[in-house]
XYZ file of C-alpha atoms in Angstrom:
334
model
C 0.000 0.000 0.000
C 1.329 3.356 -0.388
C 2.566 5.641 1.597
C 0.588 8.722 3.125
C 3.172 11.019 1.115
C 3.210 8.763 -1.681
C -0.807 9.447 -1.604
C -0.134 13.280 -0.994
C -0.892 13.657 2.703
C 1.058 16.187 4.117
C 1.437 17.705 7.916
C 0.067 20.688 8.407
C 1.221 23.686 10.077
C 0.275 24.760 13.880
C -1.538 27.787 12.309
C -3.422 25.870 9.942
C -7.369 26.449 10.486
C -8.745 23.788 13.274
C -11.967 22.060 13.146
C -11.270 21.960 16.794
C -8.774 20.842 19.619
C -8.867 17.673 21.575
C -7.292 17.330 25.351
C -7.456 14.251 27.376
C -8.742 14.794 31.031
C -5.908 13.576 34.183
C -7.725 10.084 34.812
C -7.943 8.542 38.130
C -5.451 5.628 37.034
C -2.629 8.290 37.681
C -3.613 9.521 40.745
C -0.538 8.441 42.234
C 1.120 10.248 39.519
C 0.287 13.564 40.519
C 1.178 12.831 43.848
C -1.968 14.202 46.122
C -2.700 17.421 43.351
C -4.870 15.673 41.211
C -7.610 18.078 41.382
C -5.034 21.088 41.044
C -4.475 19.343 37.619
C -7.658 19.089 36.529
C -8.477 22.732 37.363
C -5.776 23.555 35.121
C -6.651 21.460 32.467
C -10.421 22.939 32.626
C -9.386 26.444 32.673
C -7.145 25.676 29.865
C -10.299 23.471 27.969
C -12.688 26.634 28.279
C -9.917 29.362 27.383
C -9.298 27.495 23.955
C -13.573 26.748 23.484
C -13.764 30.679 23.323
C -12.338 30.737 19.988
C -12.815 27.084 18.898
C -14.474 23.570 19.586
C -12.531 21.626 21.898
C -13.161 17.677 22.435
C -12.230 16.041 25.595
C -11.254 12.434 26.103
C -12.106 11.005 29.249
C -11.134 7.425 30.724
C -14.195 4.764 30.867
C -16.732 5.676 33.515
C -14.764 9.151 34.224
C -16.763 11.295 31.761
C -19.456 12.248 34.068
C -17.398 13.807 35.975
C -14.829 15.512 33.888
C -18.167 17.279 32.140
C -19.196 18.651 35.138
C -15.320 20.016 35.925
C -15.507 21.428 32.482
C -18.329 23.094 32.623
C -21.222 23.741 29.253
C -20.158 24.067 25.683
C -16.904 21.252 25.780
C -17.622 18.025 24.066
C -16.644 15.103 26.449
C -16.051 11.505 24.946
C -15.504 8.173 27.101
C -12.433 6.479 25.691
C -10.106 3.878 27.478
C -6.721 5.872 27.952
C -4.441 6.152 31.010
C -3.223 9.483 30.817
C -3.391 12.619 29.772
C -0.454 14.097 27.296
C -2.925 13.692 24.399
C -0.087 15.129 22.045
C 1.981 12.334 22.476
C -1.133 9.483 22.255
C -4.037 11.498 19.689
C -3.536 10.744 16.132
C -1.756 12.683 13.808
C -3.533 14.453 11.295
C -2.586 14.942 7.953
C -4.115 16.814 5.191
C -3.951 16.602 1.224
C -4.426 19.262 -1.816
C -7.499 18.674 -1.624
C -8.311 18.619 1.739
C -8.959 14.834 2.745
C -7.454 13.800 5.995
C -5.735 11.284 7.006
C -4.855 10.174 11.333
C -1.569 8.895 11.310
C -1.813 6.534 14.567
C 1.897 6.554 15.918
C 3.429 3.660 18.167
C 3.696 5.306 21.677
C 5.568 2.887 24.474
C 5.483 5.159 27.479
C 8.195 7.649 26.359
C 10.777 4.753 25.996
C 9.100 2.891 28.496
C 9.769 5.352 31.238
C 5.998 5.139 32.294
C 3.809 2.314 32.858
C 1.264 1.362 32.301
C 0.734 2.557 28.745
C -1.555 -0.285 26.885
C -4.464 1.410 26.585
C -2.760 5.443 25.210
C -1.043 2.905 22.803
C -4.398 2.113 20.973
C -6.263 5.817 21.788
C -5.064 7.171 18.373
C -7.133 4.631 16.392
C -10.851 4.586 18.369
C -10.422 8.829 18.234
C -10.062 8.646 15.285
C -13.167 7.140 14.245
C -14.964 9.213 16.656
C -14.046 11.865 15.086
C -15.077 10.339 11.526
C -11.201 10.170 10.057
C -9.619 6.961 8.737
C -6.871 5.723 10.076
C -3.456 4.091 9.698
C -0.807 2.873 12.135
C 2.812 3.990 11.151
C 5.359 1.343 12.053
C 7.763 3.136 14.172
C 7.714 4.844 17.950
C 7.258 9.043 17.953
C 5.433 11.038 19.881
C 3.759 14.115 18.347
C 6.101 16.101 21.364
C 9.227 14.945 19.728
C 8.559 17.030 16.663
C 7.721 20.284 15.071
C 6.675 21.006 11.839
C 6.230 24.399 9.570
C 3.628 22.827 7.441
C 5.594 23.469 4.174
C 7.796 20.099 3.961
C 10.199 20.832 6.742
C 10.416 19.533 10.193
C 12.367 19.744 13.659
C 12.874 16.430 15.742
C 15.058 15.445 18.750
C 17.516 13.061 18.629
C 17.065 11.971 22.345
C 13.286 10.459 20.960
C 13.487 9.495 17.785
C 16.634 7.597 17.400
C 16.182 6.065 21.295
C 16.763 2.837 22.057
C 14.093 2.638 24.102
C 11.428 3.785 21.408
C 13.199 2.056 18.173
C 15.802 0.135 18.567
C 18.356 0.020 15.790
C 16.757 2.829 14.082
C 19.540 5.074 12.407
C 19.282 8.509 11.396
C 18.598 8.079 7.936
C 15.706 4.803 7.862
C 14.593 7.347 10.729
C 14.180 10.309 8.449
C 12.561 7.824 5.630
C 9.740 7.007 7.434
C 9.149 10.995 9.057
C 9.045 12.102 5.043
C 6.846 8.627 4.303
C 3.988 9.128 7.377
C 4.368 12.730 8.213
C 4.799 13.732 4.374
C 7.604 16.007 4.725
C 10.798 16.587 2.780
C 13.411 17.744 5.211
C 14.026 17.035 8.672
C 16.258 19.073 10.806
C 17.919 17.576 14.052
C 18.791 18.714 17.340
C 19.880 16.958 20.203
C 17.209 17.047 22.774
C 15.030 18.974 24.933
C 14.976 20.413 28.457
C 17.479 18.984 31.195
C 14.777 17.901 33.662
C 12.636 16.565 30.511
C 10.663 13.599 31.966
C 9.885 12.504 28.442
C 13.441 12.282 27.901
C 14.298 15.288 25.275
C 10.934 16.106 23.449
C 11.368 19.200 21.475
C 7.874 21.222 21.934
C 9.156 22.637 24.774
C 12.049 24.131 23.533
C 11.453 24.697 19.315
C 7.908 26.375 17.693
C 7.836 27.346 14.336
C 6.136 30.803 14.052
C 3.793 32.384 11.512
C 6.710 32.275 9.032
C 7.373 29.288 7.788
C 11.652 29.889 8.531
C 11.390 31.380 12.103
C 11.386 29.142 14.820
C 10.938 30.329 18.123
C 13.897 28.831 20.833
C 13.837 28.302 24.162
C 17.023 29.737 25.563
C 18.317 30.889 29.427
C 20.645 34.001 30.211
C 21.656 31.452 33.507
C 25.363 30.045 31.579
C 25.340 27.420 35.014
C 22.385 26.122 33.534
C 22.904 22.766 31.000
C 19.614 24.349 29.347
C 22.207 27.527 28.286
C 24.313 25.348 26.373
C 21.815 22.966 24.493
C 20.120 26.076 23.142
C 23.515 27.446 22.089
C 24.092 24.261 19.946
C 19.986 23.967 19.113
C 20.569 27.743 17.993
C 23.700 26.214 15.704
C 21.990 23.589 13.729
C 18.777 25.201 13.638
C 20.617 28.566 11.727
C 22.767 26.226 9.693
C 19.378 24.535 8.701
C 18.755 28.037 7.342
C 16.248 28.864 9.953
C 15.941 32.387 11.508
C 15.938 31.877 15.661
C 14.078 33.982 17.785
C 15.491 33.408 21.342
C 13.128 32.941 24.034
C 15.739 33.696 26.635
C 13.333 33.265 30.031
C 13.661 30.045 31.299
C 11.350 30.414 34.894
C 12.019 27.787 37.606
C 8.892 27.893 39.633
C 8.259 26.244 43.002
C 5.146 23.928 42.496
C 4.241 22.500 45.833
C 7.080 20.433 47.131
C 9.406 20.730 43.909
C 11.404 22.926 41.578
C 9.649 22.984 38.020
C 10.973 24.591 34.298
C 8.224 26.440 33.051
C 8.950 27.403 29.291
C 7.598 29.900 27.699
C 7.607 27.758 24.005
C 5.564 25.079 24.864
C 2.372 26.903 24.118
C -0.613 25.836 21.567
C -1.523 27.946 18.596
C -5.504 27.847 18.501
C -7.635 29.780 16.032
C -7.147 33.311 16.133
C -4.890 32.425 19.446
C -1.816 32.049 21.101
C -1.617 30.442 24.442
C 1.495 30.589 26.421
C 2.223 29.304 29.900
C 1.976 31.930 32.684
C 4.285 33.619 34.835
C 4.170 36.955 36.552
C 7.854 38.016 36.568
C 9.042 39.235 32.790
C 5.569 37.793 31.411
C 4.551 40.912 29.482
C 7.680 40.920 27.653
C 7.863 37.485 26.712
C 4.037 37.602 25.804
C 4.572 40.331 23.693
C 7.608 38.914 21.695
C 5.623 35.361 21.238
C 2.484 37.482 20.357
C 4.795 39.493 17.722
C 5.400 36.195 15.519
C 2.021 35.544 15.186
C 0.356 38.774 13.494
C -3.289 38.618 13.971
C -3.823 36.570 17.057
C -4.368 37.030 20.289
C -2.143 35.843 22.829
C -3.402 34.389 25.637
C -1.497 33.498 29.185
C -3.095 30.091 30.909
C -2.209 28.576 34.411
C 0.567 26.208 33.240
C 3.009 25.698 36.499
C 0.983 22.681 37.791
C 1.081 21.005 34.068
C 4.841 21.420 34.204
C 4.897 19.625 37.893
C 3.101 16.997 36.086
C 6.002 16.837 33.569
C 4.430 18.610 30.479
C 3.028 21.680 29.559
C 0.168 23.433 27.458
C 1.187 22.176 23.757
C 1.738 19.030 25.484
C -2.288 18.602 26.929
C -3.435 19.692 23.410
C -3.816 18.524 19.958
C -5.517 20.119 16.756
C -7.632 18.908 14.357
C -6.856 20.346 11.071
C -9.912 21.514 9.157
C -10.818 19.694 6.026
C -12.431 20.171 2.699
């Protein structure tokens, strides 16, 4: 059968127009997880959930006999849809959407094994893609390699960013080289070039996923990076050799160069600013009072004709992910 490029399915850029957002709501089967602050999560994920339905329909996946009560949390106007999953980092489980000429999608159901099998268990956001899917009316086909949609970036016109720390893992596909690797991105994703760096944030749980460091902006060759004026921290130099490849890539870098570390209850916590979701007609960074204007303003300035919107994001980040990493678009079809 061919390919999804072969067929001329293509990934589409953040800023493409949505049909709507889906989220995933923090299921009782990681209680433990959050370590007593459950419900502080799932106030932020509902304050995020009714932020985004402002400007756009957002679907929420909820664990088997859990959607009662994440519909009440959420409040009116949010669709709410009883899946079996097991967490909630629906970015790295959803399906990946991809979109021809003529607008026909495609969900691209990626092997997940629990970031490298650093979090268990993980059976039942393994098959999630697939049963969204066809709630959501798509077809659907599995792509035969490990990659979570947080261990890439993409500017919608061929070219993507990835981490080496994910997709060339051990953990996630073993033996996998750089080039086999970079045939089956262009084959499932339908892209033409993929651009490296090493990995993500220092105290990345996920161990190096890129959407918290890398976002492509309104032009196609500007990326947005992650960067910290602190030289003691390790996050100083990765950006300075993230900054490298991404500029000999021929990318313009915009340096994000706030790096907040927040306390969150009985822990230390990164919160980028980069790891925010693009919704329609929106920008939605993660909040924090000191220097926020500043960095909301130079986000705000790569997107031209959005808003940009700060949500509560220091408890998602205590949790180990952020805003981009709770959502996932559905691009808009023909």
């Amino acid at each position: 059968m061919a390919t999804p490029a072969e067929r001329g399915f293509r990934l589409p850029a953040a800023t493409a127009a949505h049909e709507r957002t889906v989220m995933a709501w923090p299921t009782m089967r990681r209680i433990d997880f959050w370590r007593g602050h459950l419900g502080a999560a799932r106030d932020a994920f509902a304050a995020t959930a009714r932020l985004i339905a402002e400007r756009e329909p957002v679907l929420v996946v909820a664990d088997e006999g859990e959607g009662r009560a994440a519909a009440g949390w959420l409040g009116d106007g949010i669709e709410v849809v009883e899946l079996a999953l097991d967490d909630s980092w629906i970015r790295d489980t959803g399906p990946v959407v991809v979109v021809d000429e003529a607008g026909e999608r495609l969900a691209v159901h990626l092997g997940f094994n629990g970031w490298g099998e650093r979090l268990a268990p993980w059976d039942r956001d393994a098959e999630l893609a697939s049963p969204l899917a066809a709630h959501l009316g798509l077809p659907v086909e599995r792509a035969p390699f490990v990659l979570e949609g947080g261990a890439f970036v993409g500017n919608g016109r061929g070219t993507i960013v990835v981490s080496e720390s994910c997709v060339l893992d051990e953990r996630r596909n073993p033996g996998l080289a750089r080039s086999p690797a970079e045939d089956l991105l262009r084959a499932w994703l339908g892209v033409e070039r993929v651009v490296w760096i090493a990995g993500g944030l220092a105290d990345d749980r996920a161990g190096g996923h890129i959407d918290d460091v890398v976002a492509f902006t309104d032009d196609p060759d500007r990326v947005l990076l992650q960067t910290t004026t602190d030289t003691d921290d390790p996050d100083h130099a990765a950006a300075a050799d993230a900054r490298r490849r991404l500029e000999e890539a021929g990318l313009d870098v915009v340096e994000i160069d706030v790096l907040p570390h927040v306390e969150c209850f009985d822990e230390i916590v990164e919160v980028p600013y980069v790891g925010f979701y693009v919704g329609d007609g929106s920008t939605r960074p993660r909040r924090r009072r000191r220097r926020r204007r500043r960095m909301l303003d130079l986000i705000g300035a790569q997107f031209p004709g959005r808003e940009t919107v700060p949500v509560p994001a220091t408890v998602l980040a205590y949790g180990g992910g952020g805003v981009h990493a709770i959502t996932t678009s559905v691009p808009a079809g023909r």
